[in-house]
Every structure is written in structure tokens, then in C-alpha cells.
């Protein structure tokens, strides 16, 4: 039987972060022999067939908030055609994720096979998942991505300067999405990161996302049919990158008959292709091009979350940000936070010079706190999906075999428009806990000396510290355990570079400081987050 010992705070009873209960709960997860005698989680399965799906679509972030307040951290519902257990709270979420391939298995909508790929890390399981992830992980490790920081910085500076010189107000959300796609094109695919390619990638992503939220009817005029076509288009772009990687490697080989060295093709896909070639002579075995394409697509989906995080930076750090009105958890507010970022950049430039390098990012203590706060509010992975392989017990409730289990990776997903921006919650040694998304990376923790890799690896949880007066909560923005996000270092680097560029030379205000965001099917400001951005005098 798999069983995690309950922390003392749970054994003696503790009020949950949402205030939903105050009696002792059993937080462990186990395949209990008497599980059939345990009650199901509280909640409702809703109407026949449709369950509570319609309410999920129409209620957005209040769907989870109201039920969590009523039923606690673990409750049942019926959405998207299947009975589902919703799981919140760090202990419960970690317990479920730690039971991968024992009590639960990774679970994704059926369309994932078509729109992402059957050999993506999302869908691979067991030893094959581990072997493929190990083979691909070096390409996205901090050590590999550090060399791309100057290229990321050049792109960010070009794009943000364009926002300042273009028509005002500029559409902030769309601009952030295009910037994120440009970085992906340059760092992952080896492209130039131009605006036309960024727009192409964003159109592909929009079609793919629409395909996940519609019946899988594959006709040219349906959203799903358009998503399948978009997946094919993206696959062709990845295949071109793979071919260029092989050509560059062959030209650089000592046995090449070329009279002059070929220009370097330096990108993550080139590293992936090299890793695939090396894996062929190991126990991992050959990694076909189709697998490389599938996992590039998975990375593409992961990168799509960076745009909303960048847009939240524009919203919270604007000169007229509503967070400047003060918050109940002691946050500085956007204006004060930007002042702290500017001071930090002045100190960094005095030590490292004007260039934005990996070493400069390592020294962004406060910038890393801001990036973590943005990821807490807009996590790269808001929730992960599992399927119960057997009946098992979670907090004294029976989770039936075959039910879906949705693990939410932070409290912020239940109050998207009622959150408080407080980077200070991430400062202080007590926040450098082991509560993060797992994974590698070197260097000091963000609480001591910055460090992109450690910031991404820790992922974050200021749960018990209350730094800066912040209310305790958990945050696992890149997931946890064996399925932690492979692209976490790229996301952190992109956020830190953008924060550095903005703090060094720009200021802006939002047209509507109180603009609300929608959360279904994906986070987006309802008015496009228009901003008036300019260079600082």
C-alpha cells in the first residue's frame, strides 16, 4: 500500500487556505483494502450526460471557487463527459502526482493524440516516458539555454521598442503573444524570430487551442478540422528545423567535404536532434523524427502560456496599476515594484555592463520574485490531469477506478480576477523550499542570488512563510515530479529578460486598469489589455 504520512498540522487539524474546513483531514493517498467502504468525495455529478459542463463554461473561475468553499480541497463533479475529482492544496496534489503509474496515470483528452502527438511526453508513460525525457532534457536545461540569453534579449528589445514607436494604445496581450512566439521561433526552431513568423505561429496556436474545445469533427470548415490542418503546418516547420540541424551537423563534421565551415545552426532543436542521434546507441533506442515533432508541439503548447504571463506584467507594473492602491497581503503595488526592478537593473548594469546576459539574469533577485509572482497568477500549467487506475483513498474519501482526477497547481486558479500582486512573498530564505516543480538546474536559489535554473526548478511555494505579509498558499507553476515542465528554464529566461528590458528603458499605463480577464478556454484580458507605452525620458 502506498501511503504518505500526514504532516502534524493535518493530524491536529488545520483550516485550509480557502477557509473551507477546519477539522482534521486525512491527506495521504493510498490503495486502501477497505476503500469500497469509504464515502465518495462531496459534490455533485450534475445532470445526466452533460453533468456540470455547461456551468463550468459559463462560470469560469467561480466554478472552482464556489465548490471548493462548499466542499473542501477534494470534491467530485462531472465535466466533459466524465466523473471527475477536483484536487486542490499542496499536500493532496503532491500525493496524487507522486502516485503516477501506481494509483493514477496521465490522462489527456482524446484529441491530444492528434493535436499534440502520440509520442509526446504528455502521453508517454512508464519507462519509455522517463527514457525520452532524459534524452531530451539537456536541450532545455539551464546550461544549454544560457547561451541563448543574448539572442532573447535582442528580440525582446526589438519588439518592445516597436511597441513604443507604433500606434498608441498598443494591444498589449496580442503584442505579448507575438513576442513569446518570436522567442520560441528563435530559441527552439532556429528561426529569425521575425514578425511574420511570430504571427504565423500565433495563428497556428490559436487554431490548435480552438480544436481542444470543440467536438472532434474533422471537416475543413470546423474548428477541429482547422486545428488538424494547423498541427500539420506546425509539423512541417519542425521538420524543416530538424533537416537544417542535420545539414549543419554534417557540414560541421570533420569528414565533411565542404571547403569552408558552415554557419552554425544554434537552437534547441539542433540539440534535440543531436540527443536523438546519441540515444540510438543506448538503451533508449532510436528516437524517430515523428517523436521529435510531437515533443516540439508539446513545447509549443507550453510556450503559449508565456504570453499571458508577460501581459500580466504589463497590467501589474503599469504606472496606473490598480495594485498601487494597496492590498490586504502587504504587496508593494505595481509602481513600487517597478521602482525596485529599476533599482536592481541599475545595480546589475554597474556590475555586468549594459548587455543582458545569463550572468545578469542570475543577479535578478527581485526580478525573479516578480517572475515567480507572475507565474503564480498565470501558471504555465494551471492543472494536470490523471486517471484513477484503481480505487484509492485520498483524504479519507474513495476515488473510484476510471474517474478522472484534476490536480490544480496553485490557489490562484480559483480567483483569477481577485488576486493580489505581491512579489515580496517570494523573498526570504524560507521561500527557497523544496515545494517547486522539480527538475534540474544549478546556481543559488532566487532568494539568495537569483539563478534562472533554481528559480525554475524550485517553481515555488511560499506556503508557510508569509513573507511581506503575504497570505500563505501553494504554487507549482511547472507541475511536479516526473512530469514537471521541460520548458521551465526557457519560460523563466524569457520573463526575466522582458522584465529587465522594460525596467531599463520603458514606462506605460493601461487604458483600463480594472480590466477583467476571462479564463475559459484560456486566460485572456477581455479588452485586449491596451497600453500606452513609451521610452523613459
Short mmCIF file of C-alpha atoms in Angstrom, two decimals:
data_model
loop_
_atom_site.label_atom_id
_atom_site.label_comp_id
_atom_site.label_asym_id
_atom_site.label_seq_id
_atom_site.Cartn_x
_atom_site.Cartn_y
_atom_site.Cartn_z
CA UNK A 1 0.00 0.00 0.00
CA UNK A 2 1.29 3.44 -0.90
CA UNK A 3 0.69 5.86 1.93
CA UNK A 4 2.25 9.20 2.76
CA UNK A 5 2.50 10.15 6.45
CA UNK A 6 0.26 13.08 7.30
CA UNK A 7 2.07 16.24 8.45
CA UNK A 8 1.48 17.17 12.08
CA UNK A 9 -0.55 20.23 11.07
CA UNK A 10 -3.02 17.94 9.33
CA UNK A 11 -3.14 15.35 12.14
CA UNK A 12 -4.15 18.02 14.66
CA UNK A 13 -6.49 19.83 12.32
CA UNK A 14 -5.91 22.97 10.31
CA UNK A 15 -8.01 25.40 8.36
CA UNK A 16 -7.41 25.12 4.63
CA UNK A 17 -6.27 28.12 2.58
CA UNK A 18 -9.73 28.64 1.11
CA UNK A 19 -11.25 28.54 4.58
CA UNK A 20 -13.41 25.58 3.56
CA UNK A 21 -12.82 23.30 6.57
CA UNK A 22 -11.20 23.31 9.96
CA UNK A 23 -11.48 19.68 11.12
CA UNK A 24 -8.67 17.13 10.71
CA UNK A 25 -8.42 15.62 7.24
CA UNK A 26 -6.51 12.56 6.06
CA UNK A 27 -4.22 13.98 3.38
CA UNK A 28 -2.49 10.78 2.42
CA UNK A 29 -3.24 8.82 -0.70
CA UNK A 30 -3.37 5.06 -0.56
CA UNK A 31 -4.86 1.97 -2.22
CA UNK A 32 -6.82 1.02 0.87
CA UNK A 33 -8.18 -2.51 1.05
CA UNK A 34 -11.40 -1.22 2.56
CA UNK A 35 -11.71 1.69 0.16
CA UNK A 36 -15.12 0.48 -1.03
CA UNK A 37 -16.43 1.31 2.44
CA UNK A 38 -15.22 4.90 2.24
CA UNK A 39 -17.56 7.66 1.06
CA UNK A 40 -17.08 9.37 -2.28
CA UNK A 41 -15.88 12.97 -2.21
CA UNK A 42 -18.58 15.55 -1.57
CA UNK A 43 -20.02 17.41 -4.55
CA UNK A 44 -22.49 16.86 -7.36
CA UNK A 45 -22.37 14.93 -10.63
CA UNK A 46 -24.93 17.32 -12.12
CA UNK A 47 -27.35 16.49 -14.89
CA UNK A 48 -27.31 13.21 -16.82
CA UNK A 49 -24.80 13.12 -19.68
CA UNK A 50 -23.76 16.81 -19.57
CA UNK A 51 -23.03 16.83 -15.84
CA UNK A 52 -21.83 20.30 -14.82
CA UNK A 53 -20.00 21.10 -18.05
CA UNK A 54 -22.27 23.98 -19.04
CA UNK A 55 -21.82 25.61 -15.64
CA UNK A 56 -18.04 25.24 -15.95
CA UNK A 57 -18.09 27.05 -19.30
CA UNK A 58 -20.37 29.86 -18.16
CA UNK A 59 -18.95 30.37 -14.64
CA UNK A 60 -15.24 30.42 -15.40
CA UNK A 61 -13.06 30.82 -12.32
CA UNK A 62 -16.04 30.97 -9.94
CA UNK A 63 -16.87 27.32 -10.75
CA UNK A 64 -13.95 26.02 -8.72
CA UNK A 65 -14.07 28.75 -6.08
CA UNK A 66 -17.67 28.16 -5.04
CA UNK A 67 -17.31 24.38 -4.88
CA UNK A 68 -14.04 24.45 -3.01
CA UNK A 69 -15.55 26.76 -0.40
CA UNK A 70 -18.50 24.40 -0.09
CA UNK A 71 -16.80 21.00 -0.23
CA UNK A 72 -13.12 21.47 0.60
CA UNK A 73 -9.91 20.63 -1.25
CA UNK A 74 -11.25 17.38 -2.76
CA UNK A 75 -14.67 17.25 -4.38
CA UNK A 76 -16.46 15.45 -7.18
CA UNK A 77 -18.11 16.81 -10.31
CA UNK A 78 -18.96 15.61 -13.80
CA UNK A 79 -17.47 17.64 -16.64
CA UNK A 80 -16.55 17.00 -20.26
CA UNK A 81 -18.36 13.68 -20.25
CA UNK A 82 -16.67 12.02 -17.27
CA UNK A 83 -16.99 11.91 -13.48
CA UNK A 84 -14.07 13.93 -12.16
CA UNK A 85 -12.44 14.60 -8.80
CA UNK A 86 -11.04 18.09 -8.35
CA UNK A 87 -7.97 18.26 -6.10
CA UNK A 88 -6.52 21.43 -4.51
CA UNK A 89 -3.93 22.00 -1.80
CA UNK A 90 -0.24 21.24 -1.97
CA UNK A 91 -0.20 18.07 0.12
CA UNK A 92 -3.09 16.46 -1.71
CA UNK A 93 -1.80 17.46 -5.15
CA UNK A 94 1.72 16.22 -4.42
CA UNK A 95 0.37 12.94 -3.06
CA UNK A 96 -1.58 12.25 -6.24
CA UNK A 97 1.25 13.23 -8.57
CA UNK A 98 3.68 11.05 -6.62
CA UNK A 99 1.40 8.06 -7.26
CA UNK A 100 1.95 8.14 -11.04
CA UNK A 101 1.81 4.65 -12.61
CA UNK A 102 0.82 3.17 -9.24
CA UNK A 103 -2.61 4.60 -8.48
CA UNK A 104 -3.05 7.08 -11.32
CA UNK A 105 -1.91 7.50 -14.91
CA UNK A 106 -1.50 10.60 -17.04
CA UNK A 107 -4.78 11.47 -18.68
CA UNK A 108 -5.41 13.86 -21.54
CA UNK A 109 -8.38 14.48 -23.85
CA UNK A 110 -8.51 12.05 -26.76
CA UNK A 111 -7.78 14.84 -29.24
CA UNK A 112 -4.32 15.25 -27.63
CA UNK A 113 -3.12 12.27 -29.65
CA UNK A 114 -3.95 14.09 -32.89
CA UNK A 115 -3.23 17.71 -32.00
CA UNK A 116 -0.08 17.18 -29.93
CA UNK A 117 1.11 13.71 -30.86
CA UNK A 118 1.06 10.12 -29.53
CA UNK A 119 4.80 10.20 -28.75
CA UNK A 120 4.74 13.47 -26.81
CA UNK A 121 5.84 13.38 -23.19
CA UNK A 122 2.24 14.27 -22.30
CA UNK A 123 1.09 10.83 -23.43
CA UNK A 124 4.12 8.57 -22.94
CA UNK A 125 4.10 6.56 -19.73
CA UNK A 126 6.36 4.39 -17.63
CA UNK A 127 9.98 3.65 -18.57
CA UNK A 128 9.56 4.99 -22.10
CA UNK A 129 8.47 8.38 -20.75
CA UNK A 130 11.48 8.51 -18.45
CA UNK A 131 13.93 7.48 -21.17
CA UNK A 132 12.65 10.01 -23.69
CA UNK A 133 12.54 12.82 -21.14
CA UNK A 134 16.14 12.12 -20.10
CA UNK A 135 17.22 12.15 -23.74
CA UNK A 136 15.54 15.49 -24.46
CA UNK A 137 16.08 17.29 -21.16
CA UNK A 138 19.62 18.54 -21.85
CA UNK A 139 18.39 20.64 -24.77
CA UNK A 140 16.14 22.63 -22.42
CA UNK A 141 18.38 22.65 -19.36
CA UNK A 142 19.67 25.89 -17.91
CA UNK A 143 23.20 25.09 -19.10
CA UNK A 144 22.04 24.84 -22.72
CA UNK A 145 19.68 27.82 -22.67
CA UNK A 146 22.14 30.26 -21.10
CA UNK A 147 23.87 30.76 -24.43
CA UNK A 148 20.59 31.92 -25.97
CA UNK A 149 20.00 34.77 -23.48
CA UNK A 150 21.68 37.45 -25.68
CA UNK A 151 19.52 36.40 -28.63
CA UNK A 152 16.38 36.52 -26.46
CA UNK A 153 17.41 39.96 -25.22
CA UNK A 154 17.91 41.27 -28.77
CA UNK A 155 14.46 40.07 -29.78
CA UNK A 156 12.76 41.50 -26.71
CA UNK A 157 14.46 44.86 -27.17
CA UNK A 158 13.41 44.96 -30.82
CA UNK A 159 9.79 44.07 -30.12
CA UNK A 160 9.32 46.35 -27.10
CA UNK A 161 10.90 49.26 -28.98
CA UNK A 162 8.37 48.60 -31.73
CA UNK A 163 5.54 48.79 -29.23
CA UNK A 164 6.79 52.21 -28.12
CA UNK A 165 7.11 53.65 -31.62
CA UNK A 166 3.92 52.12 -33.01
CA UNK A 167 0.35 53.42 -32.83
CA UNK A 168 -0.92 54.06 -29.31
CA UNK A 169 -2.52 52.46 -27.46
CA UNK A 170 -0.90 49.17 -28.42
CA UNK A 171 -2.76 45.87 -27.97
CA UNK A 172 -0.74 44.57 -25.03
CA UNK A 173 -2.00 40.99 -24.93
CA UNK A 174 -1.54 40.37 -28.65
CA UNK A 175 1.89 42.02 -28.53
CA UNK A 176 3.00 39.75 -25.69
CA UNK A 177 1.75 36.67 -27.52
CA UNK A 178 3.73 37.62 -30.64
CA UNK A 179 6.85 38.29 -28.59
CA UNK A 180 6.58 34.89 -26.96
CA UNK A 181 6.20 33.20 -30.35
CA UNK A 182 9.21 35.10 -31.72
CA UNK A 183 11.36 33.82 -28.85
CA UNK A 184 10.12 30.27 -29.46
CA UNK A 185 10.96 30.55 -33.16
CA UNK A 186 14.47 31.80 -32.42
CA UNK A 187 15.44 29.59 -29.49
CA UNK A 188 13.62 26.35 -30.27
CA UNK A 189 13.21 26.25 -34.05
CA UNK A 190 16.27 28.28 -35.03
CA UNK A 191 14.33 30.91 -36.98
CA UNK A 192 14.95 34.63 -37.03
CA UNK A 193 12.01 35.47 -34.77
CA UNK A 194 10.58 37.89 -37.31
CA UNK A 195 7.11 39.34 -37.01
CA UNK A 196 5.68 37.35 -39.93
CA UNK A 197 6.85 34.06 -38.44
CA UNK A 198 5.61 35.08 -34.99
CA UNK A 199 2.19 35.88 -36.45
CA UNK A 200 2.17 32.54 -38.28
CA UNK A 201 2.99 30.65 -35.09
CA UNK A 202 0.34 32.54 -33.12
CA UNK A 203 -2.30 31.77 -35.76
CA UNK A 204 -1.32 28.09 -35.58
CA UNK A 205 -1.58 28.12 -31.80
CA UNK A 206 -4.98 29.84 -31.85
CA UNK A 207 -6.30 27.16 -34.20
CA UNK A 208 -4.85 24.36 -32.08
CA UNK A 209 -6.35 25.74 -28.88
CA UNK A 210 -9.76 26.09 -30.53
CA UNK A 211 -9.54 22.45 -31.58
CA UNK A 212 -9.36 21.31 -27.97
CA UNK A 213 -12.68 22.95 -27.12
CA UNK A 214 -14.93 21.63 -29.85
CA UNK A 215 -16.37 18.28 -31.00
CA UNK A 216 -13.70 16.31 -32.93
CA UNK A 217 -15.44 16.56 -36.30
CA UNK A 218 -12.68 16.71 -38.90
CA UNK A 219 -14.03 18.76 -41.79
CA UNK A 220 -12.26 21.71 -43.48
CA UNK A 221 -14.71 24.26 -42.07
CA UNK A 222 -14.90 23.00 -38.47
CA UNK A 223 -12.66 24.26 -35.66
CA UNK A 224 -11.33 20.75 -35.18
CA UNK A 225 -10.58 20.35 -38.88
CA UNK A 226 -8.74 23.68 -38.84
CA UNK A 227 -6.78 22.54 -35.79
CA UNK A 228 -5.68 19.35 -37.54
CA UNK A 229 -4.51 21.42 -40.50
CA UNK A 230 -2.65 23.77 -38.14
CA UNK A 231 -0.92 20.79 -36.50
CA UNK A 232 0.25 19.62 -39.91
CA UNK A 233 1.55 23.09 -40.70
CA UNK A 234 3.49 23.26 -37.44
CA UNK A 235 4.87 19.77 -38.05
CA UNK A 236 6.29 20.96 -41.35
CA UNK A 237 8.05 23.86 -39.61
CA UNK A 238 9.59 21.47 -37.08
CA UNK A 239 10.63 19.05 -39.83
CA UNK A 240 12.39 21.91 -41.60
CA UNK A 241 14.25 22.71 -38.38
CA UNK A 242 15.24 19.05 -37.98
CA UNK A 243 16.55 18.95 -41.56
CA UNK A 244 18.54 22.16 -41.09
CA UNK A 245 20.01 20.75 -37.89
CA UNK A 246 21.23 17.64 -39.66
CA UNK A 247 22.64 19.61 -42.55
CA UNK A 248 24.54 21.92 -40.20
CA UNK A 249 25.86 18.98 -38.20
CA UNK A 250 27.02 17.23 -41.36
CA UNK A 251 28.70 20.37 -42.67
CA UNK A 252 30.50 20.88 -39.38
CA UNK A 253 31.70 17.27 -39.26
CA UNK A 254 35.48 16.75 -39.71
CA UNK A 255 34.69 14.32 -42.52
CA UNK A 256 32.68 16.93 -44.43
CA UNK A 257 33.91 17.59 -47.97
CA UNK A 258 32.87 21.25 -47.72
CA UNK A 259 35.76 23.62 -48.27
CA UNK A 260 34.57 26.13 -45.66
CA UNK A 261 32.79 25.79 -42.32
CA UNK A 262 29.01 26.07 -42.44
CA UNK A 263 27.30 28.77 -40.39
CA UNK A 264 26.17 27.41 -37.02
CA UNK A 265 22.52 26.45 -36.66
CA UNK A 266 22.19 27.05 -32.95
CA UNK A 267 18.84 26.22 -31.40
CA UNK A 268 17.19 23.75 -29.05
CA UNK A 269 16.02 21.58 -31.96
CA UNK A 270 19.63 21.15 -33.06
CA UNK A 271 20.42 19.92 -29.55
CA UNK A 272 17.39 17.62 -29.64
CA UNK A 273 18.48 16.13 -32.98
CA UNK A 274 21.95 15.51 -31.58
CA UNK A 275 20.44 13.88 -28.49
CA UNK A 276 18.25 11.66 -30.66
CA UNK A 277 21.28 10.51 -32.64
CA UNK A 278 23.17 9.72 -29.44
CA UNK A 279 20.20 7.83 -27.97
CA UNK A 280 20.17 5.38 -30.86
CA UNK A 281 23.25 3.61 -29.44
CA UNK A 282 21.86 3.44 -25.88
CA UNK A 283 19.12 1.51 -24.13
CA UNK A 284 16.73 4.33 -25.03
CA UNK A 285 16.91 3.34 -28.67
CA UNK A 286 16.14 5.34 -31.76
CA UNK A 287 14.01 8.44 -31.43
CA UNK A 288 12.16 8.87 -34.74
CA UNK A 289 11.52 12.27 -36.26
CA UNK A 290 7.82 11.88 -35.50
CA UNK A 291 8.66 11.76 -31.79
CA UNK A 292 10.77 14.90 -32.10
CA UNK A 293 7.90 16.68 -33.87
CA UNK A 294 5.39 15.56 -31.24
CA UNK A 295 7.54 16.88 -28.40
CA UNK A 296 8.27 20.15 -30.20
CA UNK A 297 4.49 20.53 -30.40
CA UNK A 298 4.18 19.87 -26.67
CA UNK A 299 6.83 22.55 -26.05
CA UNK A 300 4.90 24.86 -28.37
CA UNK A 301 1.77 24.44 -26.23
CA UNK A 302 3.77 25.06 -23.07
CA UNK A 303 5.28 28.24 -24.51
CA UNK A 304 1.79 29.59 -25.23
CA UNK A 305 1.37 30.27 -21.51
CA UNK A 306 4.23 32.79 -21.52
CA UNK A 307 2.22 35.41 -23.42
CA UNK A 308 -0.43 35.73 -20.68
CA UNK A 309 2.30 35.96 -18.02
CA UNK A 310 4.03 38.75 -19.93
CA UNK A 311 0.69 40.53 -20.31
CA UNK A 312 0.10 40.29 -16.56
CA UNK A 313 3.45 42.05 -16.15
CA UNK A 314 2.16 44.92 -18.27
CA UNK A 315 -1.01 45.06 -16.20
CA UNK A 316 0.54 44.89 -12.74
CA UNK A 317 3.64 47.02 -13.41
CA UNK A 318 1.86 49.87 -15.20
CA UNK A 319 2.18 53.34 -13.71
CA UNK A 320 -1.58 53.36 -13.11
CA UNK A 321 -1.85 49.77 -11.90
CA UNK A 322 -4.74 49.13 -9.53
CA UNK A 323 -2.34 47.15 -7.34
CA UNK A 324 -0.86 50.51 -6.27
CA UNK A 325 -3.99 51.04 -4.21
CA UNK A 326 -2.56 48.54 -1.76
CA UNK A 327 -3.57 45.02 -0.89
CA UNK A 328 -4.53 43.09 2.19
CA UNK A 329 -1.42 40.91 1.97
CA UNK A 330 1.17 43.67 2.12
CA UNK A 331 2.15 43.84 -1.53
CA UNK A 332 4.12 46.81 -2.77
CA UNK A 333 1.88 47.57 -5.73
CA UNK A 334 2.89 47.91 -9.36
CA UNK A 335 4.60 51.30 -9.17
CA UNK A 336 6.72 50.37 -6.15
CA UNK A 337 7.55 47.01 -7.68
CA UNK A 338 8.73 48.68 -10.89
CA UNK A 339 10.84 51.08 -8.86
CA UNK A 340 12.50 48.12 -7.18
CA UNK A 341 13.09 46.49 -10.57
CA UNK A 342 14.66 49.67 -11.95
CA UNK A 343 16.98 49.98 -8.94
CA UNK A 344 18.01 46.36 -9.33
CA UNK A 345 18.79 46.84 -13.03
CA UNK A 346 20.95 49.87 -12.23
CA UNK A 347 22.94 47.76 -9.79
CA UNK A 348 23.23 44.91 -12.29
CA UNK A 349 24.44 47.20 -15.08
CA UNK A 350 27.09 48.61 -12.76
CA UNK A 351 28.43 45.08 -12.27
CA UNK A 352 27.82 43.44 -15.65
CA UNK A 353 27.62 46.33 -18.10
CA UNK A 354 24.70 47.17 -20.39
CA UNK A 355 24.37 43.75 -22.06
CA UNK A 356 21.68 41.39 -20.80
CA UNK A 357 23.47 38.09 -20.24
CA UNK A 358 22.80 34.90 -18.32
CA UNK A 359 25.06 36.17 -15.57
CA UNK A 360 23.00 39.36 -15.35
CA UNK A 361 19.83 37.29 -15.01
CA UNK A 362 21.45 35.31 -12.19
CA UNK A 363 21.64 38.53 -10.16
CA UNK A 364 17.96 39.42 -10.63
CA UNK A 365 16.83 38.62 -7.10
CA UNK A 366 13.82 40.91 -7.15
CA UNK A 367 13.17 40.25 -10.84
CA UNK A 368 12.96 36.53 -10.08
CA UNK A 369 10.46 37.25 -7.31
CA UNK A 370 8.34 39.22 -9.80
CA UNK A 371 8.59 36.42 -12.37
CA UNK A 372 7.50 33.85 -9.79
CA UNK A 373 4.59 36.03 -8.78
CA UNK A 374 3.51 36.32 -12.41
CA UNK A 375 3.71 32.54 -12.76
CA UNK A 376 1.76 32.07 -9.56
CA UNK A 377 -1.03 34.19 -11.01
CA UNK A 378 -0.78 32.73 -14.54
CA UNK A 379 0.83 29.30 -14.08
CA UNK A 380 2.38 27.66 -17.12
CA UNK A 381 0.45 24.52 -16.15
CA UNK A 382 -2.76 25.52 -14.29
CA UNK A 383 -3.83 21.91 -13.78
CA UNK A 384 -2.73 18.41 -14.70
CA UNK A 385 -4.99 15.51 -15.47
CA UNK A 386 -4.81 11.96 -14.16
CA UNK A 387 -6.93 8.81 -14.42
CA UNK A 388 -7.53 6.53 -11.44
CA UNK A 389 -6.08 3.10 -12.23
CA UNK A 390 -7.61 1.51 -9.13
CA UNK A 391 -9.92 2.54 -6.32
CA UNK A 392 -7.82 4.56 -3.89
CA UNK A 393 -8.19 6.73 -0.83
CA UNK A 394 -7.49 10.45 -0.71
CA UNK A 395 -8.13 12.42 2.47
CA UNK A 396 -10.48 9.76 3.74
CA UNK A 397 -12.52 9.65 0.53
CA UNK A 398 -12.74 6.92 -2.09
CA UNK A 399 -11.62 7.80 -5.62
CA UNK A 400 -13.20 5.18 -7.93
CA UNK A 401 -11.23 3.42 -10.63
CA UNK A 402 -11.77 5.05 -14.02
CA UNK A 403 -12.60 8.50 -12.66
CA UNK A 404 -10.58 11.48 -13.83
CA UNK A 405 -8.54 13.41 -11.28
CA UNK A 406 -7.71 17.08 -11.94
CA UNK A 407 -4.85 18.38 -9.82
CA UNK A 408 -4.77 22.18 -9.57
CA UNK A 409 -1.25 23.56 -9.23
CA UNK A 410 -2.00 26.72 -7.30
CA UNK A 411 -4.64 28.63 -5.37
CA UNK A 412 -4.66 31.45 -7.92
CA UNK A 413 -6.70 29.42 -10.42
CA UNK A 414 -9.78 29.97 -8.26
CA UNK A 415 -9.59 33.77 -8.03
CA UNK A 416 -8.12 34.97 -11.28
CA UNK A 417 -9.61 38.47 -11.17
CA UNK A 418 -9.38 38.93 -7.39
CA UNK A 419 -5.70 38.25 -6.80
CA UNK A 420 -3.06 40.49 -5.22
CA UNK A 421 0.29 41.16 -6.87
CA UNK A 422 2.94 40.74 -4.17
CA UNK A 423 6.45 39.74 -5.30
CA UNK A 424 7.66 40.08 -1.70
CA UNK A 425 6.05 36.75 -0.86
CA UNK A 426 8.99 35.15 -2.71
CA UNK A 427 11.76 36.92 -0.82
CA UNK A 428 13.44 35.46 2.23
CA UNK A 429 15.22 32.18 2.79
CA UNK A 430 12.08 30.38 3.94
CA UNK A 431 10.69 30.60 0.41
CA UNK A 432 13.52 28.58 -1.10
CA UNK A 433 11.84 25.39 -0.07
CA UNK A 434 11.52 22.12 -1.89
CA UNK A 435 8.00 22.95 -2.89
CA UNK A 436 8.75 23.54 -6.53
CA UNK A 437 8.23 21.84 -9.80
CA UNK A 438 11.23 19.54 -9.54
CA UNK A 439 13.90 19.23 -12.13
CA UNK A 440 17.48 20.25 -12.53
CA UNK A 441 19.37 23.43 -12.72
CA UNK A 442 22.31 24.90 -10.88
CA UNK A 443 23.25 28.01 -9.08
CA UNK A 444 21.93 29.62 -5.95
CA UNK A 445 18.31 29.95 -5.08
CA UNK A 446 16.44 33.02 -6.16
CA UNK A 447 16.14 34.05 -2.55
CA UNK A 448 19.90 34.24 -2.19
CA UNK A 449 21.49 35.05 -5.52
CA UNK A 450 18.95 34.84 -8.30
CA UNK A 451 19.54 31.96 -10.67
CA UNK A 452 17.22 31.12 -13.54
CA UNK A 453 17.66 27.38 -13.23
CA UNK A 454 16.98 27.22 -9.49
CA UNK A 455 14.06 29.62 -9.77
CA UNK A 456 12.53 27.40 -12.42
CA UNK A 457 13.32 24.24 -10.51
CA UNK A 458 12.00 25.48 -7.17
CA UNK A 459 8.93 26.67 -9.07
CA UNK A 460 7.74 27.96 -5.83
CA UNK A 461 5.77 27.70 -2.72
CA UNK A 462 5.69 30.49 -0.15
CA UNK A 463 3.14 28.37 1.63
CA UNK A 464 4.18 28.77 5.24
CA UNK A 465 6.44 31.81 5.21
CA UNK A 466 4.02 34.73 4.98
CA UNK A 467 6.84 36.87 3.59
CA UNK A 468 5.96 40.52 3.15
CA UNK A 469 2.67 39.90 4.93
CA UNK A 470 1.53 37.61 2.11
CA UNK A 471 -1.20 35.12 2.80
CA UNK A 472 0.17 31.57 2.66
CA UNK A 473 -0.64 29.48 -0.38
CA UNK A 474 0.96 27.00 -2.71
CA UNK A 475 2.17 27.39 -6.28
CA UNK A 476 3.56 24.71 -8.57
CA UNK A 477 3.51 26.56 -11.90
CA UNK A 478 5.56 23.97 -13.80
CA UNK A 479 3.96 20.88 -12.34
CA UNK A 480 5.72 18.45 -10.04
CA UNK A 481 7.57 15.18 -10.16
CA UNK A 482 8.38 13.15 -13.25
CA UNK A 483 6.08 15.27 -15.42
CA UNK A 484 7.41 18.69 -14.45
CA UNK A 485 7.51 21.05 -17.42
CA UNK A 486 10.56 20.56 -19.65
CA UNK A 487 10.44 24.18 -20.83
CA UNK A 488 10.54 25.83 -17.41
CA UNK A 489 14.02 27.33 -17.89
CA UNK A 490 13.04 28.93 -21.20
CA UNK A 491 9.92 30.45 -19.64
CA UNK A 492 11.88 31.89 -16.72
CA UNK A 493 14.60 33.29 -19.01
CA UNK A 494 12.01 34.94 -21.24
CA UNK A 495 10.21 36.54 -18.30
CA UNK A 496 13.41 37.81 -16.69
CA UNK A 497 14.77 39.27 -19.93
CA UNK A 498 11.49 41.07 -20.63
CA UNK A 499 11.36 42.46 -17.09
CA UNK A 500 14.93 43.71 -17.47
CA UNK A 501 14.22 45.41 -20.80
CA UNK A 502 11.05 47.07 -19.53
CA UNK A 503 12.65 48.24 -16.28
CA UNK A 504 15.70 49.69 -18.02
CA UNK A 505 14.01 51.88 -20.58
CA UNK A 506 10.22 51.99 -20.69
CA UNK A 507 7.10 53.09 -18.85
CA UNK A 508 3.42 52.70 -19.65
CA UNK A 509 -0.12 52.88 -18.40
CA UNK A 510 -3.10 50.69 -19.18
CA UNK A 511 -6.23 52.12 -20.80
CA UNK A 512 -8.41 50.22 -18.33
CA UNK A 513 -6.59 49.46 -15.08
CA UNK A 514 -9.57 47.44 -13.85
CA UNK A 515 -9.77 45.23 -16.95
CA UNK A 516 -11.05 41.74 -16.19
CA UNK A 517 -9.70 38.51 -17.64
CA UNK A 518 -11.58 35.52 -18.93
CA UNK A 519 -10.27 32.07 -18.01
CA UNK A 520 -12.18 29.73 -20.32
CA UNK A 521 -10.91 28.29 -22.59
CA UNK A 522 -7.60 30.03 -21.74
CA UNK A 523 -6.60 33.18 -19.79
CA UNK A 524 -7.04 36.40 -21.78
CA UNK A 525 -7.95 40.03 -20.95
CA UNK A 526 -11.46 40.82 -22.11
CA UNK A 527 -10.47 44.09 -23.83
CA UNK A 528 -7.06 43.06 -25.17
CA UNK A 529 -5.11 44.96 -22.46
CA UNK A 530 -4.45 48.18 -24.39
CA UNK A 531 -1.42 50.07 -23.09
CA UNK A 532 0.27 53.40 -23.86
CA UNK A 533 3.94 52.54 -23.79
CA UNK A 534 6.88 54.88 -24.34
CA UNK A 535 10.58 55.19 -23.68
CA UNK A 536 11.51 56.80 -20.40
CA UNK A 537 12.86 60.31 -20.69
#
